[in-house]
Amino acid sequence: MSYILNPNPDSHTGDGCNFTSCCENIYFCEFLTVICVCVQANTCYIDNTCHVGGDLNPQDARWACKPGISQDQWSVIGTTSPLGKFALTGCGGIIDLMGLGAITSVNNTIIVSGPDNTENGATMFTGVTESQVKIKNLAKLDLMYSLSIFLNLYVKESGSVVNYGTVRGVGLYYDKTNGEIVFRIVKRNTTDLITEVKAKVDAKKWYHVGGTYDYNTGKAYLYIDSKQVAVSDTPKRDMLATDSTIYLGAIAGVTDKFKGRVSCLQIFDRAVEEAEIHNLKKCLLSESFEYPNLPKLPEIQLVLKENATANGTDDFSIFSLKCDVSAATETNVKYELQWVINGAVSKTNTFTSSDATDGMFESVLSGDSLKSLQKIDQVSDLFIPLILIMTNFYY
């Protein structure tokens, strides 16, 4: 039980009490002690005040009296909806469904088929340096206490999948050597590991993956396809290192650069319950959702120039990548066209709409850049694993 001096003293008892009605409704007068007692069932005694179960912290509505968890301190309840929700799909690129304006750059990625072969249903990270999506950490995404991260994931090569900061921190990581997904929780203002949980997965297969950390219990959980597959052994409660930029894909502090596909990233400020997880596989749009003012990605054409030669011989062909920006809706957006040959960036061109001639921008690949390729006579002979053409944009 929790005790407090009579909050409603009268002239007969001074600071004490002599009958229950002398105390407030959630207290009763303990016989002989003349002290009002906070009723034990479904109450919390916090900061010298008695609260009924479900009462919200007047300073922060994400905390509440939860007697089943603690009767002497506030418990994290978070918010029902995700604080961050990113579709990672569609011809328009990465879509911030919460309208936070948090996406700051998209680099070296390609929109590809997603789970269930959904057309344009995922973002592919190519395993090259800076193949990443950068998300500005607004106040809402600095979760500090409890958190949940869920996404659809198709893995090929090791690396950071989603991470707070540029060194391995709070987030999800794929370890190809051990064939494991790892969910890490790191202490705030340090690189100290609070806990981590891991589970086996097969490469080249879609999974719905999520990690949660419950500050109330001090435990971390890992879920795959809506089932709990791992839980941390020893409860450890601490504030989380969630105050840095969020990266999807490559980060500077990890040598391996993730190669694989991701769709529908959702971030919560609470530990999501297992019964809810099945509904997180798709980033559904509500009828009232309005797309943010995204740049229109230009239409790309790859052209093999007829009778073209390089270095005075016909050993190599010259390819022209034409980008139609005549319908671009924003003039302050910077675009990049990148040629990637055998996994390495061979050439990059940066331009804006004003750089185009008759609405077209052209990038030509020839000579030394093509020495790793055999002569190609038709554009249709181009093989996607050999040459990747990526369009990036920056605000």
Coordinates of C-alpha atoms in Angstrom, one line a residue:
M1 CA 0.0 0.0 0.0
S2 CA 1.0 3.6 -0.5
Y3 CA 0.5 6.2 2.2
I4 CA -0.1 9.9 2.3
L5 CA -1.1 12.4 5.0
N6 CA -4.8 13.2 4.9
P7 CA -5.3 15.4 1.8
N8 CA -8.5 16.8 3.4
P9 CA -7.7 17.5 7.1
D10 CA -10.5 19.0 9.3
S11 CA -10.5 21.0 12.5
H12 CA -11.1 17.9 14.6
T13 CA -8.2 15.8 13.4
G14 CA -5.5 18.3 12.3
D15 CA -3.2 16.5 9.8
G16 CA -4.8 13.1 10.4
C17 CA -8.1 11.5 9.7
N18 CA -10.6 9.5 11.8
F19 CA -13.1 8.2 9.2
T20 CA -12.9 7.4 5.5
S21 CA -15.0 10.2 4.3
C22 CA -12.3 12.6 5.5
C23 CA -10.0 11.3 2.7
E24 CA -10.4 11.7 -1.1
N25 CA -12.3 9.0 -3.0
I26 CA -9.2 7.0 -3.9
Y27 CA -7.9 6.9 -0.4
F28 CA -9.2 5.4 2.8
C29 CA -8.4 6.2 6.5
E30 CA -6.2 3.5 8.0
F31 CA -7.5 2.7 11.5
L32 CA -5.4 4.0 14.4
T33 CA -2.7 5.6 12.2
V34 CA -5.0 8.5 11.1
I35 CA -3.2 8.4 7.7
C36 CA -5.0 8.3 4.4
V37 CA -4.0 5.2 2.4
C38 CA -3.9 4.9 -1.4
V39 CA -6.1 1.9 -2.2
Q40 CA -3.8 -0.9 -3.5
A41 CA -6.1 -2.3 -6.1
N42 CA -5.7 -0.6 -9.5
T43 CA -3.9 2.5 -8.3
C44 CA -0.5 4.0 -8.4
Y45 CA 1.3 6.3 -5.9
I46 CA 3.5 8.6 -7.9
D47 CA 5.1 11.9 -6.9
N48 CA 3.2 11.9 -3.6
T49 CA -0.1 11.5 -5.4
C50 CA -2.5 8.6 -5.8
H51 CA -3.7 7.8 -9.3
V52 CA -6.3 5.4 -10.6
G53 CA -5.1 2.9 -13.2
G54 CA -5.3 4.4 -16.7
D55 CA -4.6 8.0 -15.5
L56 CA -2.3 9.8 -17.9
N57 CA 0.8 11.6 -16.8
P58 CA -0.3 15.3 -16.8
Q59 CA 3.2 16.2 -18.2
D60 CA 3.3 13.6 -21.0
A61 CA 0.3 11.7 -22.3
R62 CA 2.5 8.8 -23.6
W63 CA 2.9 7.7 -20.0
A64 CA 0.2 6.4 -17.7
C65 CA -0.6 4.7 -14.3
K66 CA -0.4 1.0 -15.1
P67 CA -0.7 -0.9 -11.8
G68 CA 0.0 -4.2 -13.4
I69 CA 3.4 -2.9 -14.5
S70 CA 4.4 -0.5 -11.7
Q71 CA 2.6 1.2 -8.8
D72 CA 5.2 3.7 -8.0
Q73 CA 6.2 5.2 -11.4
W74 CA 4.7 6.0 -14.7
S75 CA 4.6 3.4 -17.4
V76 CA 5.2 3.9 -21.1
I77 CA 2.0 3.5 -23.2
G78 CA 3.1 5.4 -26.4
T79 CA 0.7 6.3 -29.2
T80 CA -1.6 3.9 -31.1
S81 CA -0.5 4.9 -34.6
P82 CA 3.1 4.8 -35.9
L83 CA 5.1 8.0 -35.6
G84 CA 7.0 7.2 -38.8
K85 CA 5.5 5.3 -41.8
F86 CA 7.4 5.1 -45.1
A87 CA 6.0 3.2 -48.1
L88 CA 9.3 2.6 -49.9
T89 CA 7.3 1.9 -53.0
G90 CA 5.9 3.3 -56.2
C91 CA 7.3 5.2 -59.2
G92 CA 7.4 8.4 -57.1
G93 CA 10.1 7.0 -54.9
I94 CA 10.0 6.8 -51.1
I95 CA 6.7 8.1 -49.7
D96 CA 6.5 9.6 -46.2
L97 CA 2.9 8.6 -45.4
M98 CA 2.8 10.6 -42.1
G99 CA 3.6 13.8 -44.0
L100 CA 6.6 14.6 -41.7
G101 CA 8.8 15.9 -44.4
A102 CA 11.5 13.7 -42.9
I103 CA 13.1 12.1 -46.0
T104 CA 16.2 14.2 -46.9
S105 CA 17.9 12.1 -49.6
V106 CA 17.5 8.9 -51.6
N107 CA 20.8 7.5 -53.0
N108 CA 21.8 4.5 -55.2
T109 CA 18.5 2.7 -54.9
I110 CA 16.0 1.2 -57.4
I111 CA 12.3 0.7 -57.1
V112 CA 11.6 -3.0 -57.8
S113 CA 9.0 -5.6 -57.3
G114 CA 8.0 -6.2 -53.6
P115 CA 6.3 -8.9 -51.5
D116 CA 4.0 -11.1 -53.5
N117 CA 5.6 -9.8 -56.7
T118 CA 3.8 -6.5 -56.3
E119 CA 4.9 -4.2 -59.1
N120 CA 7.0 -1.2 -57.9
G121 CA 6.5 -2.6 -54.4
A122 CA 9.9 -2.2 -52.7
T123 CA 13.1 -0.3 -52.7
M124 CA 16.3 -2.2 -53.6
F125 CA 19.6 -1.3 -51.9
T126 CA 22.4 -2.2 -54.2
G127 CA 25.3 -2.9 -51.8
V128 CA 27.4 0.0 -53.2
T129 CA 28.7 2.8 -51.0
E130 CA 26.0 5.2 -49.8
S131 CA 23.1 3.0 -51.2
Q132 CA 20.8 4.5 -48.6
V133 CA 17.7 6.5 -47.7
K134 CA 18.3 9.2 -45.1
I135 CA 15.5 10.2 -42.8
K136 CA 15.7 13.4 -40.7
N137 CA 15.2 12.7 -37.0
L138 CA 12.4 15.0 -36.1
A139 CA 11.3 15.2 -32.5
K140 CA 8.6 12.5 -33.0
L141 CA 11.1 10.0 -34.1
D142 CA 13.4 10.4 -31.1
L143 CA 11.6 7.7 -29.1
M144 CA 13.9 7.6 -26.1
Y145 CA 12.1 4.8 -24.2
S146 CA 10.0 2.1 -25.8
L147 CA 10.1 1.5 -29.6
S148 CA 9.1 -0.9 -32.4
I149 CA 10.5 -1.1 -35.9
F150 CA 8.7 -3.2 -38.5
L151 CA 9.3 -3.7 -42.3
N152 CA 9.2 -6.2 -45.1
L153 CA 12.6 -7.5 -45.8
Y154 CA 14.4 -9.5 -48.6
V155 CA 18.1 -10.0 -47.8
K156 CA 21.0 -10.9 -50.1
E157 CA 24.2 -9.4 -48.5
S158 CA 25.2 -8.4 -45.0
G159 CA 24.8 -4.8 -43.8
S160 CA 22.7 -2.4 -41.8
V161 CA 19.0 -2.4 -42.8
V162 CA 17.7 0.4 -40.6
N163 CA 19.8 2.2 -38.1
Y164 CA 19.8 5.3 -35.9
G165 CA 23.2 7.0 -36.6
T166 CA 26.2 6.2 -38.7
V167 CA 27.7 3.5 -36.4
R168 CA 25.8 0.3 -35.4
G169 CA 23.2 1.5 -33.0
V170 CA 19.5 1.0 -32.4
G171 CA 18.1 -0.9 -35.4
L172 CA 18.0 -4.0 -37.5
Y173 CA 21.1 -5.6 -39.2
Y174 CA 21.5 -8.6 -41.5
D175 CA 24.5 -10.9 -40.8
K176 CA 24.9 -13.1 -43.9
T177 CA 27.8 -15.2 -42.3
N178 CA 25.5 -16.5 -39.6
G179 CA 22.3 -16.2 -41.6
E180 CA 20.7 -13.9 -38.9
I181 CA 18.6 -10.9 -38.5
V182 CA 19.9 -8.9 -35.4
F183 CA 17.9 -6.3 -33.5
R184 CA 20.1 -4.0 -31.4
I185 CA 19.2 -1.7 -28.6
V186 CA 21.9 0.9 -27.6
K187 CA 22.1 3.2 -24.5
R188 CA 21.6 6.9 -25.1
N189 CA 24.6 9.2 -25.6
T190 CA 26.9 6.1 -25.8
T191 CA 27.6 3.2 -28.1
D192 CA 27.0 0.8 -25.2
L193 CA 24.8 -2.2 -26.0
I194 CA 21.8 -2.6 -23.8
T195 CA 20.7 -5.8 -25.4
E196 CA 20.3 -7.6 -28.7
V197 CA 18.2 -10.4 -30.1
K198 CA 18.7 -12.4 -33.3
A199 CA 17.1 -15.2 -35.3
K200 CA 17.9 -17.2 -38.5
V201 CA 16.5 -16.3 -41.9
D202 CA 17.1 -17.5 -45.4
A203 CA 18.5 -15.2 -48.1
K204 CA 16.5 -14.3 -51.2
K205 CA 13.2 -14.7 -49.5
W206 CA 10.6 -12.1 -48.2
Y207 CA 9.9 -11.8 -44.5
H208 CA 8.0 -9.4 -42.4
V209 CA 10.5 -8.5 -39.7
G210 CA 10.2 -6.4 -36.5
G211 CA 12.0 -5.6 -33.3
T212 CA 10.4 -4.1 -30.2
Y213 CA 11.9 -2.8 -26.9
D214 CA 9.6 -2.4 -23.9
Y215 CA 11.0 0.1 -21.4
N216 CA 8.5 -1.1 -18.8
T217 CA 9.8 -4.6 -18.8
G218 CA 13.4 -3.9 -20.0
K219 CA 13.1 -6.6 -22.6
A220 CA 13.7 -6.7 -26.4
Y221 CA 11.7 -9.0 -28.7
L222 CA 12.2 -10.0 -32.4
Y223 CA 9.3 -11.0 -34.6
I224 CA 9.3 -12.8 -38.0
D225 CA 6.1 -13.2 -40.0
S226 CA 4.0 -12.1 -37.0
K227 CA 5.6 -14.7 -34.6
Q228 CA 7.9 -14.0 -31.7
V229 CA 11.2 -15.8 -32.4
A230 CA 13.5 -14.3 -29.8
V231 CA 13.4 -12.4 -26.5
S232 CA 16.3 -10.9 -24.5
D233 CA 17.3 -12.9 -21.4
T234 CA 18.0 -10.3 -18.8
P235 CA 15.7 -7.2 -18.4
K236 CA 17.6 -4.0 -18.8
R237 CA 15.9 -0.6 -18.6
D238 CA 17.6 2.4 -20.1
M239 CA 17.1 5.4 -22.3
L240 CA 17.6 4.7 -26.0
A241 CA 20.1 6.2 -28.5
T242 CA 17.4 7.3 -30.9
D243 CA 18.4 11.0 -31.3
S244 CA 20.4 10.6 -34.5
T245 CA 19.5 10.6 -38.2
I246 CA 17.8 7.4 -39.4
Y247 CA 19.4 5.5 -42.2
L248 CA 18.0 2.7 -44.4
G249 CA 20.8 0.8 -46.1
A250 CA 24.5 1.7 -46.0
I251 CA 26.1 3.6 -43.1
A252 CA 29.7 4.8 -42.7
G253 CA 30.4 2.9 -39.5
V254 CA 29.7 -0.6 -41.0
T255 CA 32.0 -2.0 -43.7
D256 CA 29.4 -4.3 -45.2
K257 CA 26.8 -2.4 -47.3
F258 CA 23.4 -4.0 -47.2
K259 CA 22.1 -5.5 -50.4
G260 CA 18.4 -6.4 -50.6
R261 CA 14.9 -5.1 -50.7
V262 CA 12.8 -3.2 -48.1
S263 CA 9.2 -2.1 -48.1
C264 CA 6.7 -0.6 -45.6
L265 CA 8.8 0.7 -42.7
Q266 CA 6.8 1.6 -39.6
I267 CA 8.2 3.1 -36.4
F268 CA 6.3 3.2 -33.0
D269 CA 7.1 4.8 -29.6
R270 CA 5.8 1.7 -27.8
A271 CA 6.3 -2.1 -27.8
V272 CA 3.7 -3.3 -30.4
E273 CA 1.6 -6.3 -29.2
E274 CA 2.0 -9.6 -31.1
A275 CA -1.7 -9.6 -32.0
E276 CA -1.3 -6.3 -33.9
I277 CA 1.7 -7.3 -36.1
H278 CA -0.2 -9.0 -38.9
N279 CA -1.8 -5.7 -39.8
L280 CA 1.6 -4.0 -40.2
K281 CA 2.6 -5.8 -43.4
K282 CA 1.1 -3.2 -45.7
C283 CA 1.4 0.5 -45.6
L284 CA -2.2 1.2 -46.5
L285 CA -3.3 4.7 -47.5
S286 CA -6.5 6.1 -46.0
E287 CA -9.1 7.6 -48.3
S288 CA -8.2 11.1 -46.9
F289 CA -4.5 10.7 -47.5
E290 CA -2.9 13.4 -49.8
Y291 CA 0.4 12.7 -51.4
P292 CA 3.1 15.1 -50.3
N293 CA 4.6 17.4 -52.9
L294 CA 7.2 14.9 -54.3
P295 CA 9.3 15.6 -57.3
K296 CA 8.2 13.8 -60.5
L297 CA 11.0 11.4 -61.4
P298 CA 12.1 11.8 -65.0
E299 CA 11.4 9.2 -67.7
I300 CA 14.6 7.4 -68.6
Q301 CA 15.6 6.0 -72.0
L302 CA 18.6 3.9 -72.7
V303 CA 19.8 4.2 -76.3
L304 CA 22.6 2.3 -78.2
K305 CA 24.1 4.8 -80.6
E306 CA 24.4 3.3 -84.1
N307 CA 27.8 2.9 -85.7
A308 CA 29.4 4.3 -82.6
T309 CA 33.0 3.4 -81.7
A310 CA 35.3 4.1 -78.8
N311 CA 39.0 4.7 -78.9
G312 CA 39.0 4.4 -82.7
T313 CA 37.9 0.8 -82.7
D314 CA 34.6 -1.0 -82.7
D315 CA 35.5 -3.1 -79.6
F316 CA 33.1 -1.1 -77.5
S317 CA 29.8 0.5 -78.0
I318 CA 28.7 3.9 -76.7
F319 CA 25.4 4.1 -74.7
S320 CA 23.4 7.2 -74.2
L321 CA 21.1 7.5 -71.2
K322 CA 18.5 10.1 -72.0
C323 CA 16.4 11.6 -69.2
D324 CA 13.1 13.5 -70.0
V325 CA 12.7 16.3 -67.5
S326 CA 10.2 18.3 -69.5
A327 CA 7.4 17.4 -67.1
A328 CA 9.4 18.0 -63.9
T329 CA 7.1 19.6 -61.4
E330 CA 9.8 21.2 -59.2
T331 CA 12.8 23.2 -60.4
N332 CA 14.8 23.2 -57.1
V333 CA 15.3 19.4 -57.1
K334 CA 18.7 18.0 -57.9
Y335 CA 18.8 14.7 -59.9
E336 CA 21.5 12.2 -60.3
L337 CA 22.0 9.6 -63.0
Q338 CA 24.4 6.8 -62.1
W339 CA 25.8 4.0 -64.2
V340 CA 26.7 1.0 -62.0
I341 CA 28.8 -1.7 -63.7
N342 CA 29.6 -5.0 -61.8
G343 CA 28.5 -3.5 -58.5
A344 CA 30.6 -0.3 -58.7
V345 CA 29.5 3.2 -59.7
S346 CA 31.3 3.9 -63.0
K347 CA 29.9 7.4 -63.7
T348 CA 27.6 9.9 -62.1
N349 CA 25.9 13.0 -63.6
T350 CA 24.2 15.6 -61.5
F351 CA 21.7 18.0 -63.0
T352 CA 18.5 20.1 -62.5
S353 CA 15.7 20.8 -64.9
S354 CA 17.4 24.0 -66.0
D355 CA 20.4 21.9 -67.3
A356 CA 18.3 20.1 -69.9
T357 CA 18.2 20.8 -73.6
D358 CA 14.7 20.7 -75.2
G359 CA 13.6 19.0 -72.0
M360 CA 16.2 16.3 -72.2
F361 CA 19.4 15.6 -70.3
E362 CA 21.9 13.1 -71.8
S363 CA 24.6 11.0 -70.1
V364 CA 27.0 9.1 -72.3
L365 CA 29.0 6.0 -71.2
S366 CA 31.9 4.9 -73.4
G367 CA 35.6 4.1 -73.6
D368 CA 37.3 3.0 -70.4
S369 CA 34.0 2.7 -68.6
L370 CA 33.0 -0.2 -70.9
K371 CA 36.2 -2.2 -70.8
S372 CA 34.6 -4.7 -68.4
L373 CA 31.9 -5.4 -70.9
Q374 CA 31.8 -7.4 -74.1
K375 CA 30.6 -5.8 -77.3
I376 CA 26.8 -5.4 -77.1
D377 CA 24.9 -5.0 -80.3
Q378 CA 21.4 -4.4 -79.0
V379 CA 20.0 -2.6 -76.0
S380 CA 17.9 -5.6 -75.2
D381 CA 21.2 -7.5 -74.5
L382 CA 21.8 -5.4 -71.5
F383 CA 21.7 -7.6 -68.3
I384 CA 20.4 -5.9 -65.2
P385 CA 23.0 -7.4 -62.8
L386 CA 25.7 -6.0 -65.0
I387 CA 24.5 -2.5 -65.6
L388 CA 22.1 -0.7 -63.2
I389 CA 20.7 2.7 -64.0
M390 CA 19.6 4.7 -61.0
T391 CA 17.9 8.0 -60.5
N392 CA 18.3 9.8 -57.2
F393 CA 16.9 13.1 -56.0
Y394 CA 17.7 15.5 -53.2
Y395 CA 15.7 18.3 -51.6

